[in-house]
Amino acid sequence: MTGETTLQITAALSRGPDSRFRIETLDLAAPGEGEVLIRTLASGICHTDLAVKAKWPIGYGPIVLGHEGAGVVVEVGAGVCGIRPGDTVLLSYRRCGRCRRCRAGRPAYCEQFALLNTSGGRADGSTPLSLDGSPVRGCFFGQSSFASHCLTTVDNIVVVEPGADLTVLAPLGCGVQTGAGSVLNVLKPDETSSFAVFGAGTVGLAGLLAARASGVRTIVAVDPVAGRRALAAKLGATMTIDPGVDDPVEAIKDHTAGGATHALDTTGVPTVLSRAMKAVGSGGTLVAVGLGRPEVSVDIIDIISGGKTLRGSIEGDADPHEFLPRLVALHAEGRLPLEELVTTYPFTDINRAVADSVAGVTVKPVLVF
C-alpha cells in the first residue's frame, strides 16, 4: 500500500457474486503521489456495479465497488495541482492521458481503460484498501465510492460549486454521462430529428432529457416497466411503448413517419438491439451502450439499403472535465431535471437500494452518507 498511515473507513464489501453487500470497517491508505482523499457524501448505484459484482471471480478476493461518487476533498498527495481540501467534487472514470486515444481527445477509449478502471487496483497492481492486514480490491473506476472515503486522482475529479446537490449530481459520473453524452456528443439531433430510446432506466432517460434539451419534438421510449414508461412520458416522450404488447418497430415507424432519425439502445439485449436497428429510418443512426451478449444479429441488407449506422459508445464519448460542467449547467437551467430520476437511500440500506433498482421500482438509487 502507498502511504505510511491509514484511515479507518466504512465500506460496502462484496465477497462474491451471490453474496449481499456487507458494511464493514476497512483501512484506507493515505493519499500517495498524485492521489486525492475524498469524503464521500453521495454515490449512485449503476448497472455496471452490479454487472461487475455478478462476474467478479471469488478467487480475486473481496472488492469495494461504486463509481458515481461525489463528496468533499479531505487531503491531497504530493504533486496534486488544482485540487484543494474543501473542494466539492464529482468523480468519474480514469484515463491515462498519454496514449494516442487520450491525446486525440477520446479519453473514454483510453488504451489503459481496463487497467485503470476495472482491474481492482492501481496501475501498479497495489490496492489502498485492506481488512485486518489482508488486501481488499478497490480503485474501481479510480474511486470505489461505496465507502465513506475513497482515494482518487486529478484525472477523474471534477470540481463543482460549494453547496451543489450531490445527491442529484452524483449520477453524472457514469449513467447520466453515458446517456446524455450518447445524444449530445454522438447522435447530435436537433429540432428536425426524431428520437427513440430502448430502455427507460437512468441511461435511457438521461438520453431522453438530452434529446429534449436539443429541441427534439418527437420522442419514443420503449420499456416493459409501466412506471418507467410513465416517467418517460412525464419527461417529454411523445409516445411510450410496452414491447410486450405492441411491436416497437411498427409503432415507431408510424409515430416518426418512417423511422427514427436517431436511436439509443441501453439494454444490450440482442433481440432488442435488432429491433432498434429496424426502427431506425433511412439514413438514421443507432448508438448502442448496453453491455449484454457479445453477439448480435442484425439485418445487414436493411442497414446497407437504408444507409443506416450502428455505433457503439463508452461513457457517451465524453471527457468528464469538459462534459460534466456542461451537464451541471443544463441542470441549473432546468433543462436536465435529474431529480426526477433519483431516489435516495441511507448508505447502510445499499442492499435494499440494489433490490429496488433490479425490480424496476427505482430508476436511479443514490446512496447518502
Short mmCIF file of C-alpha atoms in Angstrom, two decimals:
data_model
loop_
_atom_site.label_atom_id
_atom_site.label_comp_id
_atom_site.label_asym_id
_atom_site.label_seq_id
_atom_site.Cartn_x
_atom_site.Cartn_y
_atom_site.Cartn_z
CA MET A 1 0.00 0.00 0.00
CA THR A 2 1.10 3.59 -0.63
CA GLY A 3 1.29 5.86 2.40
CA GLU A 4 2.62 5.19 5.87
CA THR A 5 -0.63 5.90 7.69
CA THR A 6 -4.11 4.55 7.19
CA LEU A 7 -7.63 5.79 7.81
CA GLN A 8 -10.40 3.55 9.07
CA ILE A 9 -13.39 3.82 6.79
CA THR A 10 -16.80 2.22 6.39
CA ALA A 11 -17.36 0.42 3.11
CA ALA A 12 -19.84 -1.91 1.39
CA LEU A 13 -17.82 -5.02 0.67
CA SER A 14 -18.71 -7.56 -2.00
CA ARG A 15 -17.35 -11.02 -1.18
CA GLY A 16 -18.78 -12.81 -4.19
CA PRO A 17 -21.36 -12.78 -6.99
CA ASP A 18 -24.11 -14.36 -4.89
CA SER A 19 -23.50 -12.54 -1.62
CA ARG A 20 -25.14 -9.38 -0.37
CA PHE A 21 -23.08 -6.27 0.24
CA ARG A 22 -21.75 -6.20 3.81
CA ILE A 23 -20.97 -2.96 5.64
CA GLU A 24 -17.52 -3.39 7.16
CA THR A 25 -14.68 -1.32 8.61
CA LEU A 26 -11.61 -1.25 6.35
CA ASP A 27 -8.26 0.50 6.32
CA LEU A 28 -7.58 3.01 3.55
CA ALA A 29 -4.04 4.18 2.83
CA ALA A 30 -3.18 7.86 3.00
CA PRO A 31 -3.01 9.55 -0.40
CA GLY A 32 0.22 8.86 -2.25
CA GLU A 33 1.73 10.89 -5.03
CA GLY A 34 -0.97 12.15 -7.39
CA GLU A 35 -3.80 10.82 -5.21
CA VAL A 36 -6.66 12.66 -3.52
CA LEU A 37 -8.62 11.57 -0.44
CA ILE A 38 -12.37 12.20 -0.72
CA ARG A 39 -15.03 12.06 1.98
CA THR A 40 -17.97 10.55 0.13
CA LEU A 41 -21.32 12.31 0.53
CA ALA A 42 -23.30 10.55 -2.20
CA SER A 43 -22.82 7.71 -4.66
CA GLY A 44 -25.11 6.47 -7.39
CA ILE A 45 -25.58 2.75 -7.94
CA CYS A 46 -25.00 1.91 -11.59
CA HIS A 47 -25.86 -1.23 -13.55
CA THR A 48 -22.12 -1.62 -14.17
CA ASP A 49 -21.52 -2.02 -10.42
CA LEU A 50 -23.97 -4.91 -10.31
CA ALA A 51 -22.72 -6.45 -13.55
CA VAL A 52 -19.14 -6.48 -12.29
CA LYS A 53 -20.24 -7.84 -8.90
CA ALA A 54 -22.02 -10.70 -10.66
CA LYS A 55 -18.91 -11.61 -12.68
CA TRP A 56 -16.12 -10.82 -10.21
CA PRO A 57 -14.22 -14.09 -9.60
CA ILE A 58 -14.23 -15.12 -5.94
CA GLY A 59 -10.57 -16.04 -6.28
CA TYR A 60 -9.72 -12.38 -6.90
CA GLY A 61 -10.77 -11.54 -3.35
CA PRO A 62 -13.40 -9.15 -1.97
CA ILE A 63 -13.90 -5.80 -3.67
CA VAL A 64 -15.36 -2.36 -2.95
CA LEU A 65 -17.33 -1.14 -5.98
CA GLY A 66 -19.05 2.18 -6.70
CA HIS A 67 -18.14 4.65 -9.46
CA GLU A 68 -20.62 7.53 -9.31
CA GLY A 69 -19.13 9.16 -6.23
CA ALA A 70 -19.41 12.75 -5.06
CA GLY A 71 -18.06 14.42 -1.96
CA VAL A 72 -15.50 16.76 -0.43
CA VAL A 73 -11.71 16.73 -0.71
CA VAL A 74 -10.05 15.89 2.62
CA GLU A 75 -6.38 15.66 1.69
CA VAL A 76 -4.18 15.73 -1.40
CA GLY A 77 -0.98 13.82 -2.05
CA ALA A 78 2.31 15.11 -3.40
CA GLY A 79 2.22 16.54 -6.90
CA VAL A 80 -1.51 17.28 -6.95
CA CYS A 81 -2.35 20.64 -8.54
CA GLY A 82 -5.70 22.37 -8.99
CA ILE A 83 -7.49 20.39 -6.26
CA ARG A 84 -7.62 21.64 -2.66
CA PRO A 85 -9.01 20.35 0.63
CA GLY A 86 -12.59 21.53 0.98
CA ASP A 87 -13.39 21.37 -2.74
CA THR A 88 -16.76 19.85 -3.63
CA VAL A 89 -16.26 17.28 -6.34
CA LEU A 90 -17.85 14.75 -8.67
CA LEU A 91 -15.99 11.57 -9.60
CA SER A 92 -15.94 9.83 -12.96
CA TYR A 93 -13.76 7.35 -14.84
CA ARG A 94 -9.97 7.38 -15.08
CA ARG A 95 -7.78 7.78 -18.17
CA CYS A 96 -4.02 7.71 -18.65
CA GLY A 97 -3.87 11.00 -20.54
CA ARG A 98 -0.83 9.86 -22.54
CA CYS A 99 -1.96 7.27 -25.06
CA ARG A 100 -2.90 8.01 -28.66
CA ARG A 101 -6.63 8.00 -27.91
CA CYS A 102 -6.35 10.28 -24.89
CA ARG A 103 -4.18 12.71 -26.85
CA ALA A 104 -6.79 12.68 -29.62
CA GLY A 105 -9.47 13.84 -27.17
CA ARG A 106 -11.10 10.41 -26.78
CA PRO A 107 -10.33 9.54 -23.14
CA ALA A 108 -13.28 7.14 -22.88
CA TYR A 109 -11.33 4.86 -25.24
CA CYS A 110 -8.05 5.13 -23.31
CA GLU A 111 -5.74 2.21 -24.07
CA GLN A 112 -5.30 1.73 -20.32
CA PHE A 113 -9.03 1.94 -19.52
CA ALA A 114 -9.41 -1.60 -18.16
CA LEU A 115 -6.23 -1.41 -16.09
CA LEU A 116 -7.17 1.93 -14.53
CA ASN A 117 -10.87 1.30 -14.01
CA THR A 118 -11.77 -2.36 -13.62
CA SER A 119 -8.62 -4.25 -12.59
CA GLY A 120 -9.37 -3.95 -8.87
CA GLY A 121 -6.28 -1.94 -8.05
CA ARG A 122 -3.90 0.81 -9.01
CA ALA A 123 -1.97 0.66 -12.26
CA ASP A 124 0.94 -0.95 -10.43
CA GLY A 125 -1.32 -3.71 -9.10
CA SER A 126 -1.43 -2.47 -5.50
CA THR A 127 -4.62 -1.62 -3.61
CA PRO A 128 -5.04 1.08 -0.97
CA LEU A 129 -7.68 -0.97 0.88
CA SER A 130 -7.18 -3.68 3.46
CA LEU A 131 -9.07 -5.63 6.11
CA ASP A 132 -7.18 -6.97 9.12
CA GLY A 133 -3.98 -6.68 7.12
CA SER A 134 -5.29 -8.55 4.07
CA PRO A 135 -5.69 -6.65 0.79
CA VAL A 136 -9.15 -5.72 -0.49
CA ARG A 137 -9.62 -4.97 -4.16
CA GLY A 138 -10.65 -1.41 -4.95
CA CYS A 139 -9.80 1.61 -7.11
CA PHE A 140 -12.95 0.75 -9.09
CA PHE A 141 -13.13 3.42 -11.80
CA GLY A 142 -10.38 5.09 -9.80
CA GLN A 143 -12.62 5.57 -6.76
CA SER A 144 -14.59 2.66 -5.18
CA SER A 145 -17.21 5.08 -3.90
CA PHE A 146 -19.33 2.57 -1.95
CA ALA A 147 -17.41 3.79 1.08
CA SER A 148 -17.29 6.69 3.49
CA HIS A 149 -13.93 7.73 1.97
CA CYS A 150 -12.10 6.90 -1.23
CA LEU A 151 -8.82 7.60 -2.97
CA THR A 152 -8.93 9.02 -6.45
CA THR A 153 -6.84 11.15 -8.80
CA VAL A 154 -6.96 14.51 -10.52
CA ASP A 155 -7.79 12.93 -13.87
CA ASN A 156 -11.21 11.71 -12.69
CA ILE A 157 -12.19 14.60 -10.41
CA VAL A 158 -14.48 17.46 -11.48
CA VAL A 159 -14.82 20.37 -9.06
CA VAL A 160 -18.30 21.88 -8.68
CA GLU A 161 -19.69 24.81 -6.73
CA PRO A 162 -19.93 24.51 -2.94
CA GLY A 163 -23.47 23.68 -1.88
CA ALA A 164 -24.25 21.71 -5.06
CA ASP A 165 -26.85 18.99 -4.50
CA LEU A 166 -24.60 15.98 -4.77
CA THR A 167 -27.47 13.51 -4.38
CA VAL A 168 -28.71 14.72 -7.76
CA LEU A 169 -25.35 15.31 -9.43
CA ALA A 170 -23.52 12.12 -8.37
CA PRO A 171 -25.02 10.03 -11.24
CA LEU A 172 -23.41 12.40 -13.74
CA GLY A 173 -20.19 10.44 -13.26
CA CYS A 174 -21.34 7.49 -15.36
CA GLY A 175 -25.01 6.72 -16.01
CA VAL A 176 -26.19 10.20 -16.92
CA GLN A 177 -22.94 10.98 -18.72
CA THR A 178 -23.38 7.85 -20.84
CA GLY A 179 -26.98 8.54 -21.84
CA ALA A 180 -26.76 12.28 -22.29
CA GLY A 181 -23.34 12.06 -23.93
CA SER A 182 -24.53 9.49 -26.45
CA VAL A 183 -27.12 12.01 -27.56
CA LEU A 184 -25.23 15.30 -27.25
CA ASN A 185 -21.78 14.10 -28.33
CA VAL A 186 -22.53 11.26 -30.76
CA LEU A 187 -26.06 11.48 -32.19
CA LYS A 188 -26.35 15.29 -32.09
CA PRO A 189 -30.05 15.55 -33.01
CA ASP A 190 -31.88 18.84 -33.50
CA GLU A 191 -35.44 20.12 -33.71
CA THR A 192 -35.95 18.37 -37.05
CA SER A 193 -35.00 14.97 -35.63
CA SER A 194 -36.95 12.10 -34.11
CA PHE A 195 -35.52 10.02 -31.28
CA ALA A 196 -36.26 6.56 -29.93
CA VAL A 197 -34.77 5.09 -26.77
CA PHE A 198 -34.89 1.41 -25.88
CA GLY A 199 -34.72 1.02 -22.11
CA ALA A 200 -36.01 3.80 -19.87
CA GLY A 201 -33.62 3.42 -16.97
CA THR A 202 -31.12 6.07 -15.92
CA VAL A 203 -29.10 5.94 -19.13
CA GLY A 204 -32.14 5.91 -21.39
CA LEU A 205 -33.96 8.69 -19.57
CA ALA A 206 -30.79 10.80 -19.49
CA GLY A 207 -30.67 10.36 -23.26
CA LEU A 208 -34.33 11.34 -23.49
CA LEU A 209 -33.70 14.51 -21.46
CA ALA A 210 -30.70 15.36 -23.63
CA ALA A 211 -32.83 14.94 -26.75
CA ARG A 212 -35.42 17.29 -25.27
CA ALA A 213 -32.69 19.78 -24.41
CA SER A 214 -31.57 19.57 -28.07
CA GLY A 215 -35.03 20.61 -29.25
CA VAL A 216 -36.23 17.19 -30.47
CA ARG A 217 -40.03 17.18 -30.57
CA THR A 218 -40.78 13.55 -31.45
CA ILE A 219 -39.52 11.14 -28.80
CA VAL A 220 -40.40 7.46 -28.27
CA ALA A 221 -39.49 5.44 -25.16
CA VAL A 222 -39.67 1.63 -25.17
CA ASP A 223 -39.69 -0.17 -21.82
CA PRO A 224 -41.65 -3.10 -20.32
CA VAL A 225 -41.98 -1.41 -16.89
CA ALA A 226 -45.14 0.72 -16.61
CA GLY A 227 -43.64 3.10 -14.05
CA ARG A 228 -40.70 3.87 -16.26
CA ARG A 229 -42.93 4.46 -19.27
CA ALA A 230 -44.99 6.87 -17.18
CA LEU A 231 -41.85 8.73 -16.10
CA ALA A 232 -40.65 8.88 -19.70
CA ALA A 233 -43.96 10.47 -20.71
CA LYS A 234 -43.66 12.96 -17.86
CA LEU A 235 -40.17 13.91 -19.01
CA GLY A 236 -41.20 14.51 -22.61
CA ALA A 237 -41.74 11.28 -24.53
CA THR A 238 -44.46 11.81 -27.11
CA MET A 239 -45.09 8.06 -27.24
CA THR A 240 -44.27 5.17 -24.91
CA ILE A 241 -44.36 1.53 -25.93
CA ASP A 242 -44.72 -1.65 -23.92
CA PRO A 243 -42.74 -4.13 -26.06
CA GLY A 244 -44.68 -7.00 -24.54
CA VAL A 245 -47.89 -5.62 -26.01
CA ASP A 246 -47.02 -3.69 -29.16
CA ASP A 247 -44.44 -4.13 -31.92
CA PRO A 248 -41.92 -1.30 -31.31
CA VAL A 249 -40.72 -1.30 -34.90
CA GLU A 250 -44.13 -0.65 -36.46
CA ALA A 251 -45.20 1.74 -33.70
CA ILE A 252 -42.04 3.83 -34.05
CA LYS A 253 -42.26 3.91 -37.82
CA ASP A 254 -45.87 5.09 -37.59
CA HIS A 255 -45.07 7.75 -34.99
CA THR A 256 -41.98 9.09 -36.78
CA ALA A 257 -43.20 8.93 -40.36
CA GLY A 258 -40.93 6.11 -41.47
CA GLY A 259 -38.45 5.51 -38.67
CA ALA A 260 -36.49 7.41 -36.06
CA THR A 261 -33.63 9.55 -37.29
CA HIS A 262 -31.72 8.82 -34.08
CA ALA A 263 -31.99 5.98 -31.56
CA LEU A 264 -30.31 4.73 -28.40
CA ASP A 265 -30.21 1.16 -27.11
CA THR A 266 -29.36 0.87 -23.43
CA THR A 267 -30.41 -2.74 -22.92
CA GLY A 268 -27.66 -4.80 -24.52
CA VAL A 269 -30.29 -7.43 -25.32
CA PRO A 270 -29.63 -8.83 -28.82
CA THR A 271 -33.30 -9.05 -29.86
CA VAL A 272 -33.97 -5.52 -28.62
CA LEU A 273 -30.97 -4.09 -30.43
CA SER A 274 -32.03 -5.85 -33.62
CA ARG A 275 -35.49 -4.30 -33.34
CA ALA A 276 -33.99 -0.91 -32.60
CA MET A 277 -31.96 -1.10 -35.80
CA LYS A 278 -35.13 -1.92 -37.74
CA ALA A 279 -36.92 1.02 -36.13
CA VAL A 280 -34.32 3.48 -37.39
CA GLY A 281 -35.30 5.20 -40.62
CA SER A 282 -33.26 5.57 -43.79
CA GLY A 283 -30.01 7.40 -43.07
CA GLY A 284 -30.58 7.11 -39.32
CA THR A 285 -28.15 6.18 -36.56
CA LEU A 286 -28.45 3.84 -33.61
CA VAL A 287 -26.00 4.13 -30.70
CA ALA A 288 -25.57 1.04 -28.54
CA VAL A 289 -24.32 1.44 -24.97
CA GLY A 290 -25.73 -1.62 -23.17
CA LEU A 291 -23.31 -4.42 -22.38
CA GLY A 292 -25.02 -7.74 -22.97
CA ARG A 293 -24.21 -10.75 -25.07
CA PRO A 294 -21.22 -10.20 -27.36
CA GLU A 295 -23.02 -11.40 -30.48
CA VAL A 296 -25.98 -9.63 -32.06
CA SER A 297 -27.86 -10.47 -35.26
CA VAL A 298 -28.80 -7.52 -37.46
CA ASP A 299 -30.29 -7.32 -40.94
CA ILE A 300 -27.29 -6.19 -42.96
CA ILE A 301 -29.41 -5.73 -46.09
CA ASP A 302 -31.67 -3.34 -44.18
CA ILE A 303 -28.64 -1.43 -42.90
CA ILE A 304 -26.94 -1.16 -46.29
CA SER A 305 -30.04 -0.40 -48.34
CA GLY A 306 -31.18 2.18 -45.78
CA GLY A 307 -27.79 3.78 -45.33
CA LYS A 308 -28.08 3.23 -41.59
CA THR A 309 -25.35 3.47 -38.97
CA LEU A 310 -24.83 1.29 -35.90
CA ARG A 311 -22.40 2.93 -33.50
CA GLY A 312 -21.09 1.95 -30.07
CA SER A 313 -20.23 4.40 -27.32
CA ILE A 314 -18.44 4.28 -23.97
CA GLU A 315 -19.27 6.94 -21.38
CA GLY A 316 -21.08 8.94 -24.05
CA ASP A 317 -17.75 9.73 -25.77
CA ALA A 318 -17.35 12.32 -23.01
CA ASP A 319 -14.36 13.91 -21.36
CA PRO A 320 -15.73 14.40 -17.82
CA HIS A 321 -13.68 17.57 -17.25
CA GLU A 322 -15.49 19.22 -20.14
CA PHE A 323 -18.82 17.41 -20.23
CA LEU A 324 -19.84 17.21 -16.57
CA PRO A 325 -19.79 21.02 -16.15
CA ARG A 326 -21.98 21.22 -19.25
CA LEU A 327 -24.49 18.82 -17.67
CA VAL A 328 -24.36 20.71 -14.36
CA ALA A 329 -25.23 23.90 -16.26
CA LEU A 330 -28.12 22.21 -18.09
CA HIS A 331 -29.48 21.02 -14.74
CA ALA A 332 -29.16 24.50 -13.25
CA GLU A 333 -31.13 25.87 -16.20
CA GLY A 334 -33.92 23.36 -15.55
CA ARG A 335 -33.28 21.55 -18.84
CA LEU A 336 -31.97 18.35 -17.23
CA PRO A 337 -34.30 17.59 -14.29
CA LEU A 338 -32.27 14.72 -12.88
CA GLU A 339 -34.09 14.85 -9.56
CA GLU A 340 -36.97 13.11 -11.32
CA LEU A 341 -34.77 10.02 -11.70
CA VAL A 342 -33.21 9.88 -8.24
CA THR A 343 -34.33 8.05 -5.11
CA THR A 344 -32.02 8.37 -2.11
CA TYR A 345 -31.16 5.64 0.38
CA PRO A 346 -29.01 5.67 3.52
CA PHE A 347 -25.67 4.03 2.74
CA THR A 348 -26.44 1.20 5.16
CA ASP A 349 -29.52 0.35 3.06
CA ILE A 350 -27.43 -0.46 -0.01
CA ASN A 351 -28.95 -3.93 -0.42
CA ARG A 352 -32.49 -2.52 -0.42
CA ALA A 353 -31.42 0.08 -2.96
CA VAL A 354 -29.99 -2.64 -5.19
CA ALA A 355 -33.14 -4.75 -4.89
CA ASP A 356 -35.36 -1.78 -5.77
CA SER A 357 -33.21 -0.98 -8.79
CA VAL A 358 -33.26 -4.57 -10.08
CA ALA A 359 -37.04 -4.74 -9.58
CA GLY A 360 -37.55 -1.52 -11.53
CA VAL A 361 -39.05 0.24 -8.50
CA THR A 362 -36.27 2.83 -8.54
CA VAL A 363 -34.68 4.37 -11.62
CA LYS A 364 -31.51 5.78 -10.08
CA PRO A 365 -30.74 4.82 -6.48
CA VAL A 366 -28.30 7.18 -4.79
CA LEU A 367 -26.64 6.28 -1.51
CA VAL A 368 -26.34 9.09 1.00
CA PHE A 369 -23.57 9.09 3.61
#
